[in-house]
JSON list of C-alpha atoms in Angstrom, two decimals:
[
{"chain": "A", "resi": 22, "resn": "MET", "atom": "CA", "xyz": [0.01, 0.00, -0.01]},
{"chain": "A", "resi": 23, "resn": "LYS", "atom": "CA", "xyz": [1.13, 3.53, -0.81]},
{"chain": "A", "resi": 24, "resn": "ALA", "atom": "CA", "xyz": [0.46, 6.81, 0.99]},
{"chain": "A", "resi": 25, "resn": "GLU", "atom": "CA", "xyz": [2.19, 10.16, 0.99]},
{"chain": "A", "resi": 26, "resn": "PRO", "atom": "CA", "xyz": [4.73, 10.46, 3.84]},
{"chain": "A", "resi": 27, "resn": "ALA", "atom": "CA", "xyz": [2.98, 13.61, 5.10]},
{"chain": "A", "resi": 28, "resn": "VAL", "atom": "CA", "xyz": [-0.30, 11.74, 5.24]},
{"chain": "A", "resi": 29, "resn": "GLN", "atom": "CA", "xyz": [1.29, 8.85, 7.08]},
{"chain": "A", "resi": 30, "resn": "ARG", "atom": "CA", "xyz": [2.72, 11.27, 9.65]},
{"chain": "A", "resi": 31, "resn": "GLN", "atom": "CA", "xyz": [-0.79, 12.60, 10.26]},
{"chain": "A", "resi": 32, "resn": "LEU", "atom": "CA", "xyz": [-1.72, 9.09, 11.38]},
{"chain": "A", "resi": 33, "resn": "LEU", "atom": "CA", "xyz": [0.22, 9.88, 14.56]},
{"chain": "A", "resi": 34, "resn": "GLU", "atom": "CA", "xyz": [-2.25, 12.66, 15.33]},
{"chain": "A", "resi": 35, "resn": "LEU", "atom": "CA", "xyz": [-5.14, 10.24, 14.78]},
{"chain": "A", "resi": 36, "resn": "ALA", "atom": "CA", "xyz": [-3.47, 7.64, 16.94]},
{"chain": "A", "resi": 37, "resn": "LYS", "atom": "CA", "xyz": [-2.97, 10.21, 19.71]},
{"chain": "A", "resi": 38, "resn": "VAL", "atom": "CA", "xyz": [-6.65, 11.11, 19.61]},
{"chain": "A", "resi": 39, "resn": "ASP", "atom": "CA", "xyz": [-7.66, 7.45, 19.65]},
{"chain": "A", "resi": 40, "resn": "ALA", "atom": "CA", "xyz": [-5.28, 6.74, 22.54]},
{"chain": "A", "resi": 41, "resn": "GLU", "atom": "CA", "xyz": [-6.96, 9.45, 24.57]},
{"chain": "A", "resi": 42, "resn": "LEU", "atom": "CA", "xyz": [-10.39, 8.14, 23.64]},
{"chain": "A", "resi": 43, "resn": "SER", "atom": "CA", "xyz": [-9.34, 4.66, 24.81]},
{"chain": "A", "resi": 44, "resn": "ARG", "atom": "CA", "xyz": [-7.95, 6.04, 28.07]},
{"chain": "A", "resi": 45, "resn": "THR", "atom": "CA", "xyz": [-11.17, 7.98, 28.61]},
{"chain": "A", "resi": 46, "resn": "ALA", "atom": "CA", "xyz": [-13.32, 4.88, 28.02]},
{"chain": "A", "resi": 47, "resn": "HIS", "atom": "CA", "xyz": [-11.06, 2.81, 30.30]},
{"chain": "A", "resi": 48, "resn": "ARG", "atom": "CA", "xyz": [-11.22, 5.48, 32.99]},
{"chain": "A", "resi": 49, "resn": "ARG", "atom": "CA", "xyz": [-15.03, 5.60, 32.68]},
{"chain": "A", "resi": 50, "resn": "ARG", "atom": "CA", "xyz": [-15.23, 1.79, 33.18]},
{"chain": "A", "resi": 51, "resn": "THR", "atom": "CA", "xyz": [-12.79, 1.69, 36.09]},
{"chain": "A", "resi": 52, "resn": "LEU", "atom": "CA", "xyz": [-13.61, 4.74, 38.16]},
{"chain": "A", "resi": 53, "resn": "PRO", "atom": "CA", "xyz": [-13.00, 3.82, 41.82]},
{"chain": "A", "resi": 54, "resn": "GLU", "atom": "CA", "xyz": [-16.40, 5.32, 42.63]},
{"chain": "A", "resi": 55, "resn": "LEU", "atom": "CA", "xyz": [-18.06, 2.53, 40.66]},
{"chain": "A", "resi": 56, "resn": "ALA", "atom": "CA", "xyz": [-16.68, -0.15, 42.98]},
{"chain": "A", "resi": 57, "resn": "GLU", "atom": "CA", "xyz": [-17.41, 2.11, 45.93]},
{"chain": "A", "resi": 58, "resn": "ILE", "atom": "CA", "xyz": [-21.05, 2.45, 44.87]},
{"chain": "A", "resi": 59, "resn": "ASP", "atom": "CA", "xyz": [-21.40, -1.35, 44.37]},
{"chain": "A", "resi": 60, "resn": "ALA", "atom": "CA", "xyz": [-19.94, -2.05, 47.82]},
{"chain": "A", "resi": 61, "resn": "GLY", "atom": "CA", "xyz": [-21.94, 0.76, 49.39]},
{"chain": "A", "resi": 62, "resn": "GLU", "atom": "CA", "xyz": [-25.22, -0.44, 47.90]},
{"chain": "A", "resi": 63, "resn": "LYS", "atom": "CA", "xyz": [-24.46, -3.93, 49.20]},
{"chain": "A", "resi": 64, "resn": "THR", "atom": "CA", "xyz": [-23.84, -2.48, 52.64]},
{"chain": "A", "resi": 65, "resn": "VAL", "atom": "CA", "xyz": [-27.11, -0.51, 52.45]},
{"chain": "A", "resi": 66, "resn": "ARG", "atom": "CA", "xyz": [-29.03, -3.70, 51.59]},
{"chain": "A", "resi": 67, "resn": "GLU", "atom": "CA", "xyz": [-27.40, -5.62, 54.42]},
{"chain": "A", "resi": 68, "resn": "ARG", "atom": "CA", "xyz": [-28.13, -2.89, 56.97]},
{"chain": "A", "resi": 69, "resn": "ARG", "atom": "CA", "xyz": [-31.69, -2.44, 55.73]},
{"chain": "A", "resi": 70, "resn": "ASP", "atom": "CA", "xyz": [-32.22, -6.18, 56.11]},
{"chain": "A", "resi": 71, "resn": "ALA", "atom": "CA", "xyz": [-30.75, -5.95, 59.62]},
{"chain": "A", "resi": 72, "resn": "LEU", "atom": "CA", "xyz": [-33.10, -3.08, 60.45]},
{"chain": "A", "resi": 73, "resn": "VAL", "atom": "CA", "xyz": [-36.10, -5.04, 59.17]},
{"chain": "A", "resi": 74, "resn": "SER", "atom": "CA", "xyz": [-35.03, -8.00, 61.28]},
{"chain": "A", "resi": 75, "resn": "VAL", "atom": "CA", "xyz": [-34.75, -5.87, 64.40]},
{"chain": "A", "resi": 76, "resn": "GLU", "atom": "CA", "xyz": [-38.07, -4.10, 63.69]},
{"chain": "A", "resi": 77, "resn": "THR", "atom": "CA", "xyz": [-39.79, -7.46, 63.13]},
{"chain": "A", "resi": 78, "resn": "ALA", "atom": "CA", "xyz": [-38.40, -8.80, 66.43]},
{"chain": "A", "resi": 79, "resn": "ALA", "atom": "CA", "xyz": [-39.58, -5.59, 68.17]},
{"chain": "A", "resi": 80, "resn": "SER", "atom": "CA", "xyz": [-43.05, -5.95, 66.65]},
{"chain": "A", "resi": 81, "resn": "ASP", "atom": "CA", "xyz": [-43.23, -9.55, 67.83]},
{"chain": "A", "resi": 82, "resn": "LEU", "atom": "CA", "xyz": [-42.24, -8.46, 71.34]},
{"chain": "A", "resi": 83, "resn": "ASP", "atom": "CA", "xyz": [-44.85, -5.72, 71.29]},
{"chain": "A", "resi": 84, "resn": "ARG", "atom": "CA", "xyz": [-47.52, -8.29, 70.58]},
{"chain": "A", "resi": 85, "resn": "GLU", "atom": "CA", "xyz": [-46.16, -10.56, 73.35]},
{"chain": "A", "resi": 86, "resn": "ILE", "atom": "CA", "xyz": [-46.05, -7.66, 75.79]},
{"chain": "A", "resi": 87, "resn": "ALA", "atom": "CA", "xyz": [-49.67, -6.76, 74.92]},
{"chain": "A", "resi": 88, "resn": "ARG", "atom": "CA", "xyz": [-50.71, -10.37, 75.46]},
{"chain": "A", "resi": 89, "resn": "GLN", "atom": "CA", "xyz": [-48.87, -10.53, 78.75]},
{"chain": "A", "resi": 90, "resn": "GLU", "atom": "CA", "xyz": [-50.43, -7.27, 79.96]},
{"chain": "A", "resi": 91, "resn": "LYS", "atom": "CA", "xyz": [-53.88, -8.56, 79.01]},
{"chain": "A", "resi": 92, "resn": "GLU", "atom": "CA", "xyz": [-53.34, -11.73, 80.95]},
{"chain": "A", "resi": 93, "resn": "ILE", "atom": "CA", "xyz": [-52.08, -9.76, 84.00]},
{"chain": "A", "resi": 94, "resn": "GLU", "atom": "CA", "xyz": [-55.25, -7.64, 83.81]},
{"chain": "A", "resi": 95, "resn": "SER", "atom": "CA", "xyz": [-57.31, -10.77, 83.65]},
{"chain": "A", "resi": 96, "resn": "VAL", "atom": "CA", "xyz": [-55.62, -12.13, 86.78]},
{"chain": "A", "resi": 97, "resn": "ARG", "atom": "CA", "xyz": [-56.11, -8.84, 88.59]},
{"chain": "A", "resi": 98, "resn": "ALA", "atom": "CA", "xyz": [-59.77, -8.76, 87.64]},
{"chain": "A", "resi": 99, "resn": "ARG", "atom": "CA", "xyz": [-60.20, -12.26, 89.01]},
{"chain": "A", "resi": 100, "resn": "GLU", "atom": "CA", "xyz": [-58.44, -11.22, 92.23]},
{"chain": "A", "resi": 101, "resn": "ASP", "atom": "CA", "xyz": [-60.74, -8.22, 92.60]},
{"chain": "A", "resi": 102, "resn": "ARG", "atom": "CA", "xyz": [-63.81, -10.40, 92.15]},
{"chain": "A", "resi": 103, "resn": "ASP", "atom": "CA", "xyz": [-62.58, -12.84, 94.75]},
{"chain": "A", "resi": 104, "resn": "ARG", "atom": "CA", "xyz": [-61.74, -10.10, 97.25]},
{"chain": "A", "resi": 105, "resn": "LYS", "atom": "CA", "xyz": [-65.14, -8.47, 96.75]},
{"chain": "A", "resi": 106, "resn": "LEU", "atom": "CA", "xyz": [-66.76, -11.87, 97.29]},
{"chain": "A", "resi": 107, "resn": "LEU", "atom": "CA", "xyz": [-64.88, -12.39, 100.53]},
{"chain": "A", "resi": 108, "resn": "ALA", "atom": "CA", "xyz": [-65.69, -8.87, 101.71]},
{"chain": "A", "resi": 109, "resn": "SER", "atom": "CA", "xyz": [-69.40, -9.38, 101.01]},
{"chain": "A", "resi": 110, "resn": "GLY", "atom": "CA", "xyz": [-69.67, -12.04, 103.75]},
{"chain": "A", "resi": 111, "resn": "SER", "atom": "CA", "xyz": [-72.04, -14.08, 101.65]},
{"chain": "A", "resi": 112, "resn": "VAL", "atom": "CA", "xyz": [-69.83, -17.17, 101.36]},
{"chain": "A", "resi": 113, "resn": "ASN", "atom": "CA", "xyz": [-69.59, -20.07, 103.74]},
{"chain": "A", "resi": 114, "resn": "SER", "atom": "CA", "xyz": [-66.33, -21.18, 105.42]},
{"chain": "A", "resi": 115, "resn": "LYS", "atom": "CA", "xyz": [-65.54, -23.82, 102.76]},
{"chain": "A", "resi": 116, "resn": "GLN", "atom": "CA", "xyz": [-66.03, -21.35, 99.92]},
{"chain": "A", "resi": 117, "resn": "MET", "atom": "CA", "xyz": [-63.97, -18.82, 101.83]},
{"chain": "A", "resi": 118, "resn": "THR", "atom": "CA", "xyz": [-61.09, -21.32, 102.11]},
{"chain": "A", "resi": 119, "resn": "ASP", "atom": "CA", "xyz": [-61.28, -22.15, 98.43]},
{"chain": "A", "resi": 120, "resn": "ILE", "atom": "CA", "xyz": [-61.30, -18.44, 97.56]},
{"chain": "A", "resi": 121, "resn": "GLU", "atom": "CA", "xyz": [-58.33, -17.75, 99.76]},
{"chain": "A", "resi": 122, "resn": "HIS", "atom": "CA", "xyz": [-56.37, -20.59, 98.13]},
{"chain": "A", "resi": 123, "resn": "GLU", "atom": "CA", "xyz": [-57.31, -19.22, 94.72]},
{"chain": "A", "resi": 124, "resn": "LEU", "atom": "CA", "xyz": [-56.16, -15.76, 95.69]},
{"chain": "A", "resi": 125, "resn": "GLN", "atom": "CA", "xyz": [-52.80, -17.14, 96.75]},
{"chain": "A", "resi": 126, "resn": "SER", "atom": "CA", "xyz": [-52.50, -18.95, 93.40]},
{"chain": "A", "resi": 127, "resn": "LEU", "atom": "CA", "xyz": [-53.54, -15.78, 91.54]},
{"chain": "A", "resi": 128, "resn": "GLU", "atom": "CA", "xyz": [-50.98, -13.71, 93.45]},
{"chain": "A", "resi": 129, "resn": "ARG", "atom": "CA", "xyz": [-48.23, -16.17, 92.50]},
{"chain": "A", "resi": 130, "resn": "ARG", "atom": "CA", "xyz": [-49.49, -16.19, 88.91]},
{"chain": "A", "resi": 131, "resn": "GLN", "atom": "CA", "xyz": [-49.53, -12.40, 88.78]},
{"chain": "A", "resi": 132, "resn": "SER", "atom": "CA", "xyz": [-46.02, -12.15, 90.27]},
{"chain": "A", "resi": 133, "resn": "ALA", "atom": "CA", "xyz": [-44.71, -14.61, 87.66]},
{"chain": "A", "resi": 134, "resn": "LEU", "atom": "CA", "xyz": [-46.47, -12.82, 84.83]},
{"chain": "A", "resi": 135, "resn": "GLU", "atom": "CA", "xyz": [-45.15, -9.42, 85.97]},
{"chain": "A", "resi": 136, "resn": "ASP", "atom": "CA", "xyz": [-41.61, -10.85, 86.16]},
{"chain": "A", "resi": 137, "resn": "ASP", "atom": "CA", "xyz": [-41.99, -12.17, 82.62]},
{"chain": "A", "resi": 138, "resn": "LEU", "atom": "CA", "xyz": [-43.39, -8.82, 81.50]},
{"chain": "A", "resi": 139, "resn": "LEU", "atom": "CA", "xyz": [-40.46, -6.93, 83.01]},
{"chain": "A", "resi": 140, "resn": "GLU", "atom": "CA", "xyz": [-38.05, -9.19, 81.14]},
{"chain": "A", "resi": 141, "resn": "LEU", "atom": "CA", "xyz": [-39.97, -8.68, 77.86]},
{"chain": "A", "resi": 142, "resn": "MET", "atom": "CA", "xyz": [-39.94, -4.92, 78.37]},
{"chain": "A", "resi": 143, "resn": "GLU", "atom": "CA", "xyz": [-36.15, -4.99, 78.96]},
{"chain": "A", "resi": 144, "resn": "GLN", "atom": "CA", "xyz": [-35.73, -6.97, 75.74]},
{"chain": "A", "resi": 145, "resn": "ARG", "atom": "CA", "xyz": [-37.96, -4.51, 73.92]},
{"chain": "A", "resi": 146, "resn": "GLU", "atom": "CA", "xyz": [-35.93, -1.57, 75.19]},
{"chain": "A", "resi": 147, "resn": "ALA", "atom": "CA", "xyz": [-32.70, -3.24, 73.97]},
{"chain": "A", "resi": 148, "resn": "LEU", "atom": "CA", "xyz": [-34.29, -3.88, 70.56]},
{"chain": "A", "resi": 149, "resn": "GLY", "atom": "CA", "xyz": [-35.34, -0.23, 70.41]},
{"chain": "A", "resi": 150, "resn": "LEU", "atom": "CA", "xyz": [-31.74, 0.80, 70.94]},
{"chain": "A", "resi": 151, "resn": "ASP", "atom": "CA", "xyz": [-30.63, -1.67, 68.29]},
{"chain": "A", "resi": 152, "resn": "ALA", "atom": "CA", "xyz": [-33.22, -0.26, 65.86]},
{"chain": "A", "resi": 153, "resn": "GLN", "atom": "CA", "xyz": [-31.92, 3.28, 66.48]},
{"chain": "A", "resi": 154, "resn": "ARG", "atom": "CA", "xyz": [-28.31, 2.22, 65.95]},
{"chain": "A", "resi": 155, "resn": "THR", "atom": "CA", "xyz": [-29.09, 0.16, 62.84]},
{"chain": "A", "resi": 156, "resn": "GLY", "atom": "CA", "xyz": [-31.22, 2.96, 61.45]},
{"chain": "A", "resi": 157, "resn": "ALA", "atom": "CA", "xyz": [-28.32, 5.37, 61.88]},
{"chain": "A", "resi": 158, "resn": "GLU", "atom": "CA", "xyz": [-26.06, 2.88, 60.11]},
{"chain": "A", "resi": 159, "resn": "VAL", "atom": "CA", "xyz": [-28.53, 2.72, 57.21]},
{"chain": "A", "resi": 160, "resn": "ASP", "atom": "CA", "xyz": [-28.62, 6.52, 57.01]},
{"chain": "A", "resi": 161, "resn": "LYS", "atom": "CA", "xyz": [-24.80, 6.67, 57.05]},
{"chain": "A", "resi": 162, "resn": "ALA", "atom": "CA", "xyz": [-24.45, 3.98, 54.36]},
{"chain": "A", "resi": 163, "resn": "GLU", "atom": "CA", "xyz": [-27.04, 5.74, 52.15]},
{"chain": "A", "resi": 164, "resn": "ALA", "atom": "CA", "xyz": [-25.26, 9.07, 52.56]},
{"chain": "A", "resi": 165, "resn": "GLU", "atom": "CA", "xyz": [-21.94, 7.46, 51.57]},
{"chain": "A", "resi": 166, "resn": "VAL", "atom": "CA", "xyz": [-23.50, 5.95, 48.47]},
{"chain": "A", "resi": 167, "resn": "ALA", "atom": "CA", "xyz": [-25.09, 9.28, 47.53]},
{"chain": "A", "resi": 168, "resn": "ALA", "atom": "CA", "xyz": [-21.72, 11.05, 47.92]},
{"chain": "A", "resi": 169, "resn": "ALA", "atom": "CA", "xyz": [-20.02, 8.39, 45.73]},
{"chain": "A", "resi": 170, "resn": "ILE", "atom": "CA", "xyz": [-22.74, 8.73, 43.07]},
{"chain": "A", "resi": 171, "resn": "ALA", "atom": "CA", "xyz": [-22.28, 12.50, 43.05]},
{"chain": "A", "resi": 172, "resn": "ARG", "atom": "CA", "xyz": [-18.51, 12.07, 42.55]},
{"chain": "A", "resi": 173, "resn": "ARG", "atom": "CA", "xyz": [-19.08, 9.46, 39.87]},
{"chain": "A", "resi": 174, "resn": "ASP", "atom": "CA", "xyz": [-21.51, 11.74, 37.99]},
{"chain": "A", "resi": 175, "resn": "GLU", "atom": "CA", "xyz": [-19.06, 14.64, 38.17]},
{"chain": "A", "resi": 176, "resn": "ALA", "atom": "CA", "xyz": [-16.29, 12.42, 36.84]},
{"chain": "A", "resi": 177, "resn": "PHE", "atom": "CA", "xyz": [-18.52, 11.13, 34.09]},
{"chain": "A", "resi": 178, "resn": "LYS", "atom": "CA", "xyz": [-19.33, 14.69, 33.11]},
{"chain": "A", "resi": 179, "resn": "ASP", "atom": "CA", "xyz": [-15.64, 15.56, 32.75]},
{"chain": "A", "resi": 180, "resn": "LEU", "atom": "CA", "xyz": [-14.90, 12.35, 30.86]},
{"chain": "A", "resi": 181, "resn": "ASP", "atom": "CA", "xyz": [-17.86, 12.88, 28.54]},
{"chain": "A", "resi": 182, "resn": "THR", "atom": "CA", "xyz": [-16.62, 16.38, 27.79]},
{"chain": "A", "resi": 183, "resn": "THR", "atom": "CA", "xyz": [-13.20, 15.02, 26.94]},
{"chain": "A", "resi": 184, "resn": "ARG", "atom": "CA", "xyz": [-14.66, 12.30, 24.76]},
{"chain": "A", "resi": 185, "resn": "ALA", "atom": "CA", "xyz": [-16.82, 14.78, 22.89]},
{"chain": "A", "resi": 186, "resn": "ARG", "atom": "CA", "xyz": [-13.83, 17.01, 22.15]},
{"chain": "A", "resi": 187, "resn": "ARG", "atom": "CA", "xyz": [-11.71, 14.08, 20.97]},
{"chain": "A", "resi": 188, "resn": "ASP", "atom": "CA", "xyz": [-14.60, 12.82, 18.82]},
{"chain": "A", "resi": 189, "resn": "GLU", "atom": "CA", "xyz": [-14.70, 16.25, 17.16]},
{"chain": "A", "resi": 190, "resn": "ASP", "atom": "CA", "xyz": [-10.95, 16.12, 16.59]},
{"chain": "A", "resi": 191, "resn": "ARG", "atom": "CA", "xyz": [-11.28, 12.67, 15.07]},
{"chain": "A", "resi": 192, "resn": "VAL", "atom": "CA", "xyz": [-14.04, 13.76, 12.70]},
{"chain": "A", "resi": 193, "resn": "LYS", "atom": "CA", "xyz": [-11.80, 16.59, 11.46]},
{"chain": "A", "resi": 194, "resn": "LEU", "atom": "CA", "xyz": [-8.85, 14.28, 10.93]},
{"chain": "A", "resi": 195, "resn": "LEU", "atom": "CA", "xyz": [-10.55, 11.41, 9.06]},
{"chain": "A", "resi": 196, "resn": "PRO", "atom": "CA", "xyz": [-11.00, 13.22, 5.71]},
{"chain": "A", "resi": 197, "resn": "ARG", "atom": "CA", "xyz": [-7.21, 13.64, 5.46]},
{"chain": "A", "resi": 198, "resn": "PHE", "atom": "CA", "xyz": [-6.62, 9.95, 4.84]},
{"chain": "A", "resi": 199, "resn": "PRO", "atom": "CA", "xyz": [-7.29, 7.90, 1.69]},
{"chain": "A", "resi": 200, "resn": "GLU", "atom": "CA", "xyz": [-9.87, 5.17, 2.31]},
{"chain": "A", "resi": 201, "resn": "PRO", "atom": "CA", "xyz": [-7.50, 2.16, 1.98]},
{"chain": "A", "resi": 202, "resn": "LEU", "atom": "CA", "xyz": [-5.05, 3.60, 4.51]},
{"chain": "A", "resi": 203, "resn": "LEU", "atom": "CA", "xyz": [-7.87, 4.44, 6.94]},
{"chain": "A", "resi": 204, "resn": "LYS", "atom": "CA", "xyz": [-9.37, 0.97, 6.59]},
{"chain": "A", "resi": 205, "resn": "LEU", "atom": "CA", "xyz": [-5.99, -0.59, 7.36]},
{"chain": "A", "resi": 206, "resn": "TYR", "atom": "CA", "xyz": [-5.50, 1.69, 10.36]},
{"chain": "A", "resi": 207, "resn": "GLU", "atom": "CA", "xyz": [-8.97, 0.93, 11.74]},
{"chain": "A", "resi": 208, "resn": "ARG", "atom": "CA", "xyz": [-8.56, -2.81, 11.21]},
{"chain": "A", "resi": 209, "resn": "VAL", "atom": "CA", "xyz": [-5.25, -2.89, 13.06]},
{"chain": "A", "resi": 210, "resn": "ARG", "atom": "CA", "xyz": [-6.58, -0.67, 15.87]},
{"chain": "A", "resi": 211, "resn": "GLU", "atom": "CA", "xyz": [-9.64, -2.87, 16.32]},
{"chain": "A", "resi": 212, "resn": "HIS", "atom": "CA", "xyz": [-7.53, -6.04, 16.75]},
{"chain": "A", "resi": 213, "resn": "LYS", "atom": "CA", "xyz": [-4.39, -4.66, 18.42]},
{"chain": "A", "resi": 214, "resn": "GLY", "atom": "CA", "xyz": [-5.58, -1.49, 20.13]},
{"chain": "A", "resi": 215, "resn": "ILE", "atom": "CA", "xyz": [-3.08, 0.80, 18.36]},
{"chain": "A", "resi": 216, "resn": "GLY", "atom": "CA", "xyz": [-3.41, 1.45, 14.63]},
{"chain": "A", "resi": 217, "resn": "ALA", "atom": "CA", "xyz": [-0.23, 3.48, 14.01]},
{"chain": "A", "resi": 218, "resn": "ALA", "atom": "CA", "xyz": [2.85, 4.42, 15.93]},
{"chain": "A", "resi": 219, "resn": "LEU", "atom": "CA", "xyz": [6.13, 6.25, 15.48]},
{"chain": "A", "resi": 220, "resn": "LEU", "atom": "CA", "xyz": [9.15, 4.22, 14.54]},
{"chain": "A", "resi": 221, "resn": "ARG", "atom": "CA", "xyz": [11.73, 5.75, 16.91]},
{"chain": "A", "resi": 222, "resn": "ALA", "atom": "CA", "xyz": [15.32, 4.65, 17.24]},
{"chain": "A", "resi": 223, "resn": "ARG", "atom": "CA", "xyz": [14.51, 1.45, 15.40]},
{"chain": "A", "resi": 224, "resn": "ARG", "atom": "CA", "xyz": [11.76, 0.54, 17.96]},
{"chain": "A", "resi": 225, "resn": "CYS", "atom": "CA", "xyz": [8.04, 0.17, 17.26]},
{"chain": "A", "resi": 226, "resn": "GLY", "atom": "CA", "xyz": [6.19, 2.78, 19.29]},
{"chain": "A", "resi": 227, "resn": "ALA", "atom": "CA", "xyz": [3.16, 0.48, 19.64]},
{"chain": "A", "resi": 228, "resn": "CYS", "atom": "CA", "xyz": [4.58, -2.81, 20.94]},
{"chain": "A", "resi": 229, "resn": "GLN", "atom": "CA", "xyz": [8.06, -1.43, 21.84]},
{"chain": "A", "resi": 230, "resn": "LEU", "atom": "CA", "xyz": [9.77, -4.20, 19.92]},
{"chain": "A", "resi": 231, "resn": "GLU", "atom": "CA", "xyz": [13.24, -3.30, 18.63]},
{"chain": "A", "resi": 232, "resn": "LEU", "atom": "CA", "xyz": [13.51, -4.22, 15.00]},
{"chain": "A", "resi": 233, "resn": "ASP", "atom": "CA", "xyz": [16.28, -6.53, 13.85]},
{"chain": "A", "resi": 234, "resn": "ARG", "atom": "CA", "xyz": [18.96, -5.38, 11.46]},
{"chain": "A", "resi": 235, "resn": "ASN", "atom": "CA", "xyz": [17.45, -7.08, 8.38]},
{"chain": "A", "resi": 236, "resn": "THR", "atom": "CA", "xyz": [14.06, -5.48, 8.98]},
{"chain": "A", "resi": 237, "resn": "VAL", "atom": "CA", "xyz": [15.66, -2.07, 9.47]},
{"chain": "A", "resi": 238, "resn": "ASN", "atom": "CA", "xyz": [17.55, -2.47, 6.23]},
{"chain": "A", "resi": 239, "resn": "GLU", "atom": "CA", "xyz": [14.38, -3.43, 4.37]},
{"chain": "A", "resi": 240, "resn": "ILE", "atom": "CA", "xyz": [12.60, -0.34, 5.75]},
{"chain": "A", "resi": 241, "resn": "LYS", "atom": "CA", "xyz": [15.54, 1.85, 4.77]},
{"chain": "A", "resi": 242, "resn": "ALA", "atom": "CA", "xyz": [15.35, 0.52, 1.22]},
{"chain": "A", "resi": 243, "resn": "ALA", "atom": "CA", "xyz": [11.58, 0.94, 0.97]},
{"chain": "A", "resi": 244, "resn": "PRO", "atom": "CA", "xyz": [10.22, 3.99, -0.82]},
{"chain": "A", "resi": 245, "resn": "GLU", "atom": "CA", "xyz": [9.04, 6.80, 1.46]},
{"chain": "A", "resi": 246, "resn": "ASP", "atom": "CA", "xyz": [5.43, 6.37, 0.39]},
{"chain": "A", "resi": 247, "resn": "ASP", "atom": "CA", "xyz": [5.36, 2.62, 1.21]},
{"chain": "A", "resi": 248, "resn": "VAL", "atom": "CA", "xyz": [3.12, 1.88, 4.17]},
{"chain": "A", "resi": 249, "resn": "ILE", "atom": "CA", "xyz": [5.19, -0.23, 6.58]},
{"chain": "A", "resi": 250, "resn": "GLN", "atom": "CA", "xyz": [3.69, -2.38, 9.31]},
{"chain": "A", "resi": 251, "resn": "CYS", "atom": "CA", "xyz": [5.35, -3.82, 12.40]},
{"chain": "A", "resi": 252, "resn": "GLU", "atom": "CA", "xyz": [5.90, -7.56, 11.98]},
{"chain": "A", "resi": 253, "resn": "ASN", "atom": "CA", "xyz": [5.06, -8.11, 15.67]},
{"chain": "A", "resi": 254, "resn": "CYS", "atom": "CA", "xyz": [1.89, -6.08, 16.28]},
{"chain": "A", "resi": 255, "resn": "GLY", "atom": "CA", "xyz": [0.84, -4.98, 12.84]},
{"chain": "A", "resi": 256, "resn": "ALA", "atom": "CA", "xyz": [0.77, -1.28, 13.69]},
{"chain": "A", "resi": 257, "resn": "ILE", "atom": "CA", "xyz": [1.52, 1.10, 10.83]},
{"chain": "A", "resi": 258, "resn": "LEU", "atom": "CA", "xyz": [5.08, 2.31, 11.42]},
{"chain": "A", "resi": 259, "resn": "VAL", "atom": "CA", "xyz": [5.38, 6.03, 10.68]},
{"chain": "A", "resi": 260, "resn": "ARG", "atom": "CA", "xyz": [8.89, 7.04, 9.66]},
{"chain": "A", "resi": 261, "resn": "THR", "atom": "CA", "xyz": [10.36, 10.41, 10.66]},
{"chain": "A", "resi": 262, "resn": "LEU", "atom": "CA", "xyz": [13.82, 11.76, 11.40]},
{"chain": "A", "resi": 263, "resn": "GLU", "atom": "CA", "xyz": [13.52, 10.15, 14.84]},
{"chain": "A", "resi": 264, "resn": "SER", "atom": "CA", "xyz": [13.34, 6.65, 13.33]},
{"chain": "A", "resi": 265, "resn": "GLY", "atom": "CA", "xyz": [17.11, 6.23, 13.21]},
{"chain": "A", "resi": 266, "resn": "LEU", "atom": "CA", "xyz": [17.14, 4.88, 9.67]}
]
């Protein structure tokens, strides 16, 4: 393939633009904020699940406390009825003895229920503190994710601006190249990542391979408008005074 030396040298400008576009795309894919957001969202989900678990346990305890309080009220009501019956003087001695025994049993039952209720209320208080702490952890994790998202969006904005500028540069450069040369450049860039590079001091600027003596001699002997490719990576080798030929 043939191409004017001046046109070949302009491939270096195109390669520079494409290199920056590649760096920009890589940077966009590998922003540290992306990993931070993923990890942060996982933490938010875990802490929300923990909060739901604590709140569910607290709700269960609330129902148990209500049931326990209702049972205590029932025992107290029974005690009140028995005491009123004793105070009325309308019961015989056997009934009085039975009522007194029942009152003793009710008192023991009430004492046991109240002890259980106190334990339940202590557990409920502890769960309330857990819910407050876990809720604060959820808020903190959500705030950290929001901050990371804001930083990511700002970085994306800068990168998108850079990409738009380089895209404009690329559009301006493309008409300078004959179609066969541009197709070769694009094909090599698609497969190898770099379409053209400077041959500097007998070294390929794309793969950094130093050319052997026979290859250098062949390039020296080739006409200036010959399009030369690196035998190792296929990149178009652009010859200038820096090439050491």
